[in-house]
Tab-separated table of C-alpha atoms and ligand atoms in Angstrom:
chain	number	residue	atom	x	y	z
A	1019	MET	CA	163.179	49.797	115.750
A	1020	ALA	CA	161.792	46.650	117.358
A	1021	LYS	CA	163.044	43.061	117.350
A	1022	ILE	CA	160.284	41.051	115.731
A	1023	LEU	CA	159.763	37.332	115.244
A	1024	VAL	CA	157.571	36.505	112.238
A	1025	THR	CA	156.280	32.933	112.336
A	1026	GLY	CA	155.239	31.635	108.923
A	1027	GLY	CA	157.338	34.364	107.344
A	1028	ALA	CA	158.206	32.117	104.391
A	1029	GLY	CA	154.547	32.051	103.334
A	1030	TYR	CA	152.537	34.402	101.179
A	1031	ILE	CA	151.241	37.076	103.570
A	1032	GLY	CA	154.065	36.471	106.070
A	1033	SER	CA	156.811	37.173	103.538
A	1034	HIS	CA	155.145	40.361	102.295
A	1035	THR	CA	154.882	41.512	105.913
A	1036	CYS	CA	158.560	40.688	106.592
A	1037	HIS	CA	159.670	42.810	103.664
A	1038	ARG	CA	157.423	45.671	104.805
A	1039	LEU	CA	158.777	45.465	108.390
A	1040	LEU	CA	162.358	45.577	107.126
A	1041	GLU	CA	161.544	48.611	104.965
A	1042	ALA	CA	160.128	50.305	108.062
A	1043	GLY	CA	163.425	49.662	109.888
A	1044	HIS	CA	162.459	46.795	112.181
A	1045	ASP	CA	164.851	43.962	113.006
A	1046	VAL	CA	163.146	40.789	111.723
A	1047	GLN	CA	163.713	37.080	112.263
A	1048	VAL	CA	161.551	34.484	110.514
A	1049	LEU	CA	160.512	31.156	112.005
A	1050	ASP	CA	159.122	28.675	109.498
A	1051	ASP	CA	159.285	24.883	109.238
A	1052	LEU	CA	159.017	25.142	105.425
A	1053	SER	CA	156.181	22.598	105.363
A	1054	LYS	CA	154.212	25.104	103.272
A	1055	GLY	CA	156.433	28.167	102.879
A	1056	PHE	CA	159.517	28.684	100.702
A	1057	ALA	CA	163.023	29.678	101.797
A	1058	HIS	CA	163.313	31.882	98.698
A	1059	ASN	CA	160.589	34.177	100.105
A	1060	VAL	CA	162.727	35.101	103.127
A	1061	PRO	CA	165.343	37.853	102.977
A	1062	GLU	CA	168.831	36.418	103.394
A	1063	GLY	CA	170.126	35.536	106.842
A	1064	ARG	CA	166.750	35.781	108.559
A	1065	LEU	CA	165.302	32.281	108.282
A	1066	ASN	CA	165.153	29.880	111.244
A	1067	VAL	CA	163.790	26.504	110.154
A	1068	ILE	CA	161.915	25.508	113.300
A	1069	ASN	CA	158.526	23.958	114.013
A	1070	LEU	CA	156.450	25.705	116.672
A	1071	HIS	CA	156.164	22.466	118.624
A	1072	ASP	CA	159.952	22.179	118.957
A	1073	LEU	CA	160.196	23.864	122.349
A	1074	VAL	CA	163.946	23.287	122.710
A	1075	ALA	CA	164.713	25.079	119.426
A	1076	MET	CA	162.156	27.767	120.256
A	1077	ASP	CA	163.752	28.410	123.670
A	1078	LYS	CA	167.157	28.722	122.044
A	1079	LEU	CA	165.879	31.221	119.487
A	1080	PHE	CA	163.975	33.298	122.033
A	1081	SER	CA	166.969	33.317	124.428
A	1082	ALA	CA	169.319	34.439	121.675
A	1083	LYS	CA	167.162	37.120	120.056
A	1084	LYS	CA	165.215	38.753	122.911
A	1085	PHE	CA	162.185	39.636	120.794
A	1086	ASP	CA	159.979	42.634	121.562
A	1087	ALA	CA	156.972	41.161	119.747
A	1088	VAL	CA	155.765	38.306	117.569
A	1089	ILE	CA	153.708	38.362	114.376
A	1090	HIS	CA	152.153	34.932	114.055
A	1091	PHE	CA	151.211	33.609	110.612
A	1092	ALA	CA	152.393	29.990	110.758
A	1093	ALA	CA	149.342	27.827	110.014
A	1094	PHE	CA	147.700	25.538	107.491
A	1095	ILE	CA	145.172	27.501	105.434
A	1096	SER	CA	143.203	25.176	103.200
A	1097	VAL	CA	139.519	25.002	104.125
A	1098	GLY	CA	138.919	21.818	102.088
A	1099	GLU	CA	141.907	20.010	103.624
A	1100	SER	CA	140.736	21.008	107.110
A	1101	VAL	CA	137.401	19.297	106.460
A	1102	ARG	CA	139.213	16.098	105.446
A	1103	GLU	CA	141.820	16.169	108.238
A	1104	PRO	CA	140.493	18.224	111.166
A	1105	GLU	CA	142.921	16.808	113.740
A	1106	ARG	CA	145.929	17.988	111.750
A	1107	TYR	CA	144.477	21.485	111.616
A	1108	PHE	CA	143.799	21.696	115.340
A	1109	ARG	CA	147.216	20.283	116.205
A	1110	ASN	CA	149.119	22.517	113.805
A	1111	ASN	CA	147.113	25.741	114.042
A	1112	THR	CA	145.711	25.777	117.565
A	1113	GLY	CA	148.351	23.520	119.140
A	1114	GLY	CA	151.193	25.372	117.416
A	1115	SER	CA	149.817	28.692	118.659
A	1116	LEU	CA	149.591	27.355	122.230
A	1117	ALA	CA	153.232	26.232	122.063
A	1118	LEU	CA	154.203	29.670	120.790
A	1119	LEU	CA	152.242	31.457	123.553
A	1120	ASP	CA	153.833	29.237	126.203
A	1121	THR	CA	157.271	30.070	124.867
A	1122	MET	CA	156.444	33.771	124.751
A	1123	ARG	CA	155.338	33.671	128.384
A	1124	ARG	CA	158.493	31.856	129.466
A	1125	HIS	CA	160.577	34.533	127.749
A	1126	ASN	CA	158.405	37.440	128.835
A	1127	VAL	CA	157.436	38.503	125.294
A	1128	ARG	CA	154.029	40.120	125.804
A	1129	ARG	CA	152.940	41.454	122.406
A	1130	ILE	CA	151.569	39.488	119.457
A	1131	VAL	CA	149.816	40.218	116.167
A	1132	PHE	CA	147.820	37.176	115.079
A	1133	SER	CA	146.774	36.229	111.583
A	1134	SER	CA	143.093	35.360	111.919
A	1135	THR	CA	140.456	34.967	109.245
A	1136	ALA	CA	136.942	35.787	108.085
A	1137	ALA	CA	136.350	32.039	108.347
A	1138	VAL	CA	135.659	32.558	112.086
A	1139	TYR	CA	132.243	33.995	111.094
A	1140	GLY	CA	130.972	30.999	109.117
A	1141	ASN	CA	127.807	31.946	107.216
A	1142	PRO	CA	127.138	35.485	108.415
A	1143	GLU	CA	123.539	36.615	108.841
A	1144	ILE	CA	124.322	40.248	108.058
A	1145	VAL	CA	126.834	41.571	105.502
A	1146	PRO	CA	129.075	43.624	105.674
A	1147	ILE	CA	130.366	41.758	108.697
A	1148	VAL	CA	131.332	43.602	111.878
A	1149	GLU	CA	133.640	42.158	114.528
A	1150	THR	CA	130.762	41.633	116.965
A	1151	SER	CA	128.897	39.369	114.513
A	1152	GLN	CA	128.212	35.787	115.537
A	1153	LEU	CA	131.285	33.552	115.499
A	1154	LYS	CA	130.173	30.246	114.028
A	1155	PRO	CA	132.879	28.677	111.875
A	1156	VAL	CA	131.621	26.130	109.349
A	1157	ASN	CA	134.937	24.307	108.934
A	1158	PRO	CA	137.822	23.138	111.167
A	1159	TYR	CA	140.170	25.737	109.681
A	1160	GLY	CA	137.978	28.613	110.908
A	1161	GLU	CA	137.445	26.883	114.265
A	1162	SER	CA	141.207	26.337	114.716
A	1163	LYS	CA	141.771	30.088	114.290
A	1164	LEU	CA	138.850	30.988	116.565
A	1165	MET	CA	140.259	28.717	119.291
A	1166	THR	CA	143.532	30.614	119.041
A	1167	GLU	CA	141.673	33.921	119.314
A	1168	THR	CA	139.933	32.595	122.435
A	1169	THR	CA	143.281	31.629	123.958
A	1170	LEU	CA	144.659	35.079	123.183
A	1171	ARG	CA	141.682	36.716	124.870
A	1172	TRP	CA	142.144	34.663	128.040
A	1173	SER	CA	145.929	35.153	128.052
A	1174	SER	CA	145.275	38.842	127.777
A	1175	GLU	CA	142.723	38.880	130.605
A	1176	CYS	CA	144.695	36.602	132.908
A	1177	THR	CA	148.318	37.456	132.174
A	1178	GLY	CA	148.359	40.882	130.542
A	1179	LEU	CA	149.384	39.710	127.054
A	1180	ARG	CA	148.579	42.410	124.504
A	1181	TYR	CA	147.392	41.187	121.116
A	1182	VAL	CA	145.870	42.245	117.838
A	1183	ALA	CA	143.991	39.625	115.827
A	1184	LEU	CA	143.476	40.619	112.196
A	1185	ARG	CA	140.612	38.746	110.581
A	1186	TYR	CA	141.425	38.998	106.942
A	1187	PHE	CA	139.121	38.353	104.109
A	1188	ASN	CA	140.515	37.156	100.734
A	1189	ALA	CA	144.178	38.095	100.407
A	1190	CYS	CA	145.349	38.505	96.828
A	1191	GLY	CA	147.907	40.163	94.571
A	1192	ALA	CA	151.663	40.552	94.960
A	1193	GLU	CA	154.203	43.303	95.607
A	1194	ALA	CA	156.591	43.497	92.670
A	1195	ARG	CA	159.366	45.262	94.593
A	1196	TYR	CA	159.636	42.365	97.044
A	1197	GLY	CA	159.719	39.662	94.348
A	1198	VAL	CA	157.316	37.439	96.293
A	1199	GLY	CA	153.769	36.363	95.460
A	1200	GLU	CA	151.067	33.769	95.960
A	1201	GLU	CA	152.536	30.258	95.797
A	1202	HIS	CA	150.616	27.440	97.422
A	1203	GLU	CA	151.132	23.751	96.838
A	1204	PRO	CA	148.566	22.645	95.855
A	1205	GLU	CA	146.997	25.957	94.795
A	1206	THR	CA	143.326	26.230	95.754
A	1207	HIS	CA	142.730	29.995	95.592
A	1208	LEU	CA	140.589	31.589	92.948
A	1209	ILE	CA	142.797	34.311	91.463
A	1210	PRO	CA	145.977	32.246	90.952
A	1211	LEU	CA	143.868	29.415	89.533
A	1212	ILE	CA	142.160	31.788	87.074
A	1213	LEU	CA	145.544	33.099	85.936
A	1214	ARG	CA	146.881	29.562	85.631
A	1215	ALA	CA	143.866	28.591	83.489
A	1216	ILE	CA	144.696	31.477	81.158
A	1217	ARG	CA	148.345	30.450	80.984
A	1218	THR	CA	147.820	26.716	80.505
A	1219	GLY	CA	144.428	26.600	78.740
A	1220	LYS	CA	143.206	24.051	81.318
A	1221	PRO	CA	139.721	25.143	82.425
A	1222	LEU	CA	138.936	26.436	85.893
A	1223	THR	CA	135.866	25.030	87.651
A	1224	VAL	CA	133.473	27.602	89.102
A	1225	PHE	CA	132.218	26.015	92.327
A	1226	GLY	CA	128.452	26.548	92.422
A	1227	THR	CA	126.186	28.803	90.377
A	1228	ASP	CA	123.085	28.503	92.564
A	1229	TYR	CA	124.073	30.688	95.518
A	1230	PRO	CA	121.666	33.421	96.646
A	1231	THR	CA	123.765	36.146	94.963
A	1232	PRO	CA	122.961	38.240	91.848
A	1233	ASP	CA	124.836	35.941	89.426
A	1234	GLY	CA	124.616	32.773	91.540
A	1235	THR	CA	128.361	32.579	92.324
A	1236	CYS	CA	130.050	33.279	95.693
A	1237	ILE	CA	130.952	36.808	96.669
A	1238	ARG	CA	134.220	37.604	98.457
A	1239	ASP	CA	136.043	40.707	99.675
A	1240	TYR	CA	139.452	40.660	97.958
A	1241	VAL	CA	142.125	42.638	99.776
A	1242	HIS	CA	145.631	43.258	98.456
A	1243	VAL	CA	148.442	41.528	100.337
A	1244	SER	CA	150.418	44.807	100.550
A	1245	ASP	CA	147.498	46.414	102.343
A	1246	LEU	CA	147.460	43.477	104.749
A	1247	ALA	CA	151.223	43.831	105.306
A	1248	GLU	CA	150.634	47.493	106.140
A	1249	ALA	CA	147.890	46.527	108.617
A	1250	HIS	CA	150.365	44.238	110.421
A	1251	LEU	CA	152.963	46.988	110.584
A	1252	LYS	CA	150.423	49.427	112.015
A	1253	ALA	CA	149.175	46.849	114.529
A	1254	LEU	CA	152.729	46.165	115.653
A	1255	ASP	CA	153.641	49.846	115.992
A	1256	TRP	CA	150.434	50.363	117.981
A	1257	LEU	CA	151.264	47.552	120.419
A	1258	MET	CA	154.853	48.824	120.709
A	1259	SER	CA	153.602	52.280	121.671
A	1260	GLY	CA	151.272	50.929	124.365
A	1261	GLY	CA	148.094	50.303	122.325
A	1262	GLU	CA	145.671	48.015	124.119
A	1263	GLY	CA	144.988	45.676	121.175
A	1264	GLY	CA	141.839	43.938	119.993
A	1265	VAL	CA	140.209	42.125	117.120
A	1266	PHE	CA	139.835	43.734	113.692
A	1267	ASN	CA	138.429	42.869	110.286
A	1268	ALA	CA	140.687	43.584	107.323
A	1269	GLY	CA	138.998	43.871	103.944
A	1270	THR	CA	138.069	46.571	101.457
A	1271	GLY	CA	134.303	46.437	102.036
A	1272	HIS	CA	133.662	45.617	98.350
A	1273	GLY	CA	132.412	42.194	97.318
A	1274	PHE	CA	133.032	40.540	93.946
A	1275	SER	CA	131.493	37.356	92.613
A	1276	VAL	CA	133.545	34.549	91.083
A	1277	LEU	CA	132.269	35.548	87.631
A	1278	GLU	CA	133.248	39.179	88.255
A	1279	VAL	CA	136.768	38.076	89.178
A	1280	ILE	CA	136.921	36.069	85.945
A	1281	ARG	CA	135.835	39.140	83.959
A	1282	ALA	CA	138.429	41.302	85.734
A	1283	ALA	CA	141.158	38.792	84.832
A	1284	GLU	CA	140.012	38.860	81.203
A	1285	ALA	CA	140.167	42.669	81.188
A	1286	VAL	CA	143.667	42.673	82.725
A	1287	THR	CA	145.181	39.993	80.503
A	1288	GLY	CA	143.188	40.570	77.302
A	1289	GLN	CA	142.607	36.803	77.205
A	1290	LYS	CA	139.573	34.583	77.755
A	1291	VAL	CA	139.467	32.508	80.941
A	1292	PRO	CA	138.615	28.909	80.057
A	1293	PHE	CA	136.124	27.700	82.668
A	1294	GLN	CA	133.362	25.222	83.377
A	1295	THR	CA	130.739	25.259	86.095
A	1296	GLY	CA	130.594	22.609	88.799
A	1297	GLU	CA	129.081	21.688	92.145
A	1298	ARG	CA	129.390	23.846	95.234
A	1299	ARG	CA	132.588	23.315	97.257
A	1300	GLU	CA	131.953	22.088	100.788
A	1301	GLY	CA	132.241	24.772	103.493
A	1302	ASP	CA	131.947	27.826	101.194
A	1303	PRO	CA	129.753	30.639	102.557
A	1304	ALA	CA	127.755	32.508	99.866
A	1305	MET	CA	128.966	35.978	100.736
A	1306	LEU	CA	131.787	37.409	102.868
A	1307	VAL	CA	132.328	41.154	102.871
A	1308	ALA	CA	134.101	43.047	105.645
A	1309	ASP	CA	133.141	46.115	107.563
A	1310	SER	CA	136.673	47.288	108.401
A	1311	SER	CA	135.764	50.644	109.901
A	1312	LYS	CA	137.155	49.617	113.307
A	1313	LEU	CA	140.594	49.014	111.795
A	1314	GLN	CA	140.353	52.181	109.736
A	1315	LYS	CA	139.461	54.319	112.769
A	1316	THR	CA	141.725	52.720	115.374
A	1317	LEU	CA	144.869	52.214	113.313
A	1318	ASN	CA	144.257	54.793	110.597
A	1319	TRP	CA	144.493	51.983	108.035
A	1320	SER	CA	142.961	52.278	104.635
A	1321	PRO	CA	143.492	49.923	101.709
A	1322	LYS	CA	145.404	51.513	98.840
A	1323	TYR	CA	144.015	48.938	96.433
A	1324	ALA	CA	140.244	49.098	95.981
A	1325	LYS	CA	140.000	48.229	92.295
A	1326	LEU	CA	139.829	44.516	91.591
A	1327	GLU	CA	141.621	44.951	88.229
A	1328	GLU	CA	144.662	46.482	89.939
A	1329	MET	CA	144.860	43.609	92.408
A	1330	VAL	CA	144.519	41.014	89.656
A	1331	ALA	CA	147.114	42.864	87.541
A	1332	SER	CA	149.682	42.615	90.345
A	1333	ALA	CA	148.969	38.878	90.681
A	1334	TRP	CA	149.297	38.484	86.897
A	1335	ALA	CA	152.681	40.241	86.910
A	1336	PHE	CA	153.926	37.718	89.482
A	1337	GLU	CA	152.302	34.708	87.798
A	1338	SER	CA	153.689	35.634	84.368
A	1339	SER	CA	157.214	36.101	85.670
A	1340	HIS	CA	157.254	32.894	87.737
A	1341	ALA	CA	155.221	30.420	85.612
A	1342	LEU	CA	154.136	28.412	88.642
A	1343	GLY	CA	152.688	24.866	88.427
A	1344	ASP	CA	150.216	23.643	85.817
B	2179	UFG	N1	136.506	29.104	93.663
B	2179	UFG	C1	136.054	28.543	92.477
B	2179	UFG	N2	136.900	27.723	91.798
B	2179	UFG	C2	138.168	27.429	92.234
B	2179	UFG	C3	138.618	28.019	93.446
B	2179	UFG	C4	137.754	28.855	94.138
B	2179	UFG	O1	134.922	28.771	92.055
B	2179	UFG	O2	138.859	26.660	91.562
B	2179	UFG	C5	135.607	29.991	94.409
B	2179	UFG	C6	135.297	29.462	95.803
B	2179	UFG	O3	134.232	28.567	95.764
B	2179	UFG	C7	134.999	30.760	96.544
B	2179	UFG	C8	135.868	31.818	95.844
B	2179	UFG	O4	136.228	31.228	94.598
B	2179	UFG	O5	133.670	31.097	96.344
B	2179	UFG	C9	137.117	32.151	96.610
B	2179	UFG	O6	137.761	30.935	96.955
B	2179	UFG	P1	139.247	30.877	97.542
B	2179	UFG	O7	139.586	29.449	97.715
B	2179	UFG	O8	140.141	31.729	96.716
B	2179	UFG	O9	139.122	31.592	98.940
B	2179	UFG	P2	138.162	31.247	100.173
B	2179	UFG	O10	137.127	32.326	100.192
B	2179	UFG	O11	137.683	29.875	100.182
B	2179	UFG	O12	139.184	31.292	101.371
B	2179	UFG	C10	139.905	32.410	101.705
B	2179	UFG	C11	141.220	32.004	102.350
B	2179	UFG	C12	140.987	31.311	103.640
B	2179	UFG	C13	140.113	32.129	104.513
B	2179	UFG	C14	138.852	32.495	103.800
B	2179	UFG	C15	138.033	33.404	104.633
B	2179	UFG	O13	141.920	31.146	101.507
B	2179	UFG	O14	142.208	31.106	104.277
B	2179	UFG	O15	139.168	33.153	102.582
B	2179	UFG	O16	136.846	33.631	104.011
B	2179	UFG	F1	139.755	31.467	105.609
């Protein structure tokens, strides 16, 4: 059993990971400023409402809890918002991570699992994407995460920090036994918006139908949030047992277009998805599909969910029981 701090543990992937860590017997504390996350996602008695930039509160928490490792999710995640307000993204995501790393060094906590993203690749030249592909983010969100990765690499080289950065592709779905799911305000992600369109009858807009893909809509690698939670657990256990760390893609290796996701949702729910087509959304690469063989080989990770319908069904179960915004 290890003492783990989960930053951003009140968010979507963070809360799933917290529940998984607790199941595995770890002692978990959550740090979240609740600017995006929800207190109801955090198991009772584990939430510390603190912003990463609040060094006094951070010092107090680290002194009291003596963490063995940190899993770092806390960040803003909206690509579109990052294009409109880049400074906020660099301050919150990169700056917040620097404050966290400083605090970890002061308290001699030398292991971290970092929530990175496929957005560090930008528009990849070759798909599936391997970790050694060119890193050329096309939006401030991706750049803010890449800057954190760069800091981690230098901290590792210069100070012996051990880290795993997981570059996830498109997280989706929900784990019914944890009672948490995808809740963003405002919601911008495809699957929850499709399910909301079914529930409310208000049409979804498909962003762009002229991409160089078979049906003209963007292709993404959808990976179930429970599989991502498992990847974090494995990364943590690896670091705890002396693993050297590194950077890993996390996806299923299967790409689905926006129209294919719509069809999967129709198959799962037995209802038509009302939608219209619109312009491309700024900053969207045509196709992102992961080669996750490094993660599979090194950490013996393999996604349990490969079928899109099963992932969408788990999201639908959450959406139907929570009736989130319109
Ligand atoms: N889309 C629509 N209509 C919508 C919403 C989305 O057509 O109303 C399309 C997008 O254009 C995109 C696809 O659905 O082609 C998926 O979009 P999401 O917003 O669900 O996800 P993204 O691929 O933009 O972003 C996700 C994460 C990011 C992460 C990125 C990495 O949200 O945090 O994957 O690729 F950086």
